[in-house]
Amino acid sequence: MTFVHQEVWHWQIATYLFLGGLGGATFAISALIHLFEGCDRKMLSVAVMSSIGFLVLGTIFLLADMLQPLKAIYALTNPRSWIFWGVIFINFYFVSAIAYVIPLLEVWPKINPYIQKIPRGILDLLERFNKLAALTGSAAGFLVAIYTGLLISAAPAISFWNTPALPLLFVISGFSTGAAFLLLLSTFSKNEESWKIIAKLEELDAMLIVTELIILGAYFNFALFLPTGARESAQVLFHSPLFIIGFFIFGLIVPLALETYGIFFAKHTKKSGHLLVLASVMVLVGGYLLRYYVLKAGLFQFPW
């Protein structure tokens, strides 16, 4: 057998996948917290605007990688391509997120004058359907997050990617990074109400990390027991120190330990905020490394 590394998708696509999952999950979690828990509107608006920024930046990286006009036209006009559906999901997300965040921006004194220039009837309509926009945006955010995994898994020539476990792994990782980003925002917020959300975000991220570890175990169990390129790809990752140390240990195990300590032993005060910041940053870096190394480990298998 001969194994050849794929040379089509590099760090630009890894960045797009990371920012797409982060942006979609950040909005979905933010909107659901607002609906069921209540949240400071200033922090919520920052979170939603950040999620929109993540998607915009991620799309720029995607377009930068698709500089070949014919390649881009084919992908964006072919319904059998996941990029085609990704564009639909992202546009659906943008419409919902913008409709949702506009009423929230009224709490910012410097932005409010610009919001008031919007016709009152439109503002009243956006306010009335704010909860509906939150629900539809959450669904769109979930679709964007899971699409990043579906995009990669639809590559039958690379057996390590062509598995249902990959979209599940990416969506759980995306929501973990989204929870970590919101946890990071909460620790820097000066509003005491934000600290009431920290405990729930910490518990959510800890559960997501545990779930991610379980999926990783199943994923690599699948890869290691097949005499194909999937097994070789798994070996590539196991021999990559940055994947093992950077992603697995410092991106999953250490943040899980810090968050578990915060849940059971530390009081949620600003004095314990530095541990939350450290855990959140580690989860975010780990989320990027996961996507980068999954792409890097993509191998074509030739029977000669």
XYZ file of C-alpha atoms in Angstrom, residues 16 40 48 135 153 274:
6
model
C -12.636 28.309 8.117
C -27.189 40.928 30.260
C -23.701 37.661 18.870
C -34.776 30.052 17.770
C -16.630 13.608 5.747
C -7.983 33.529 35.806
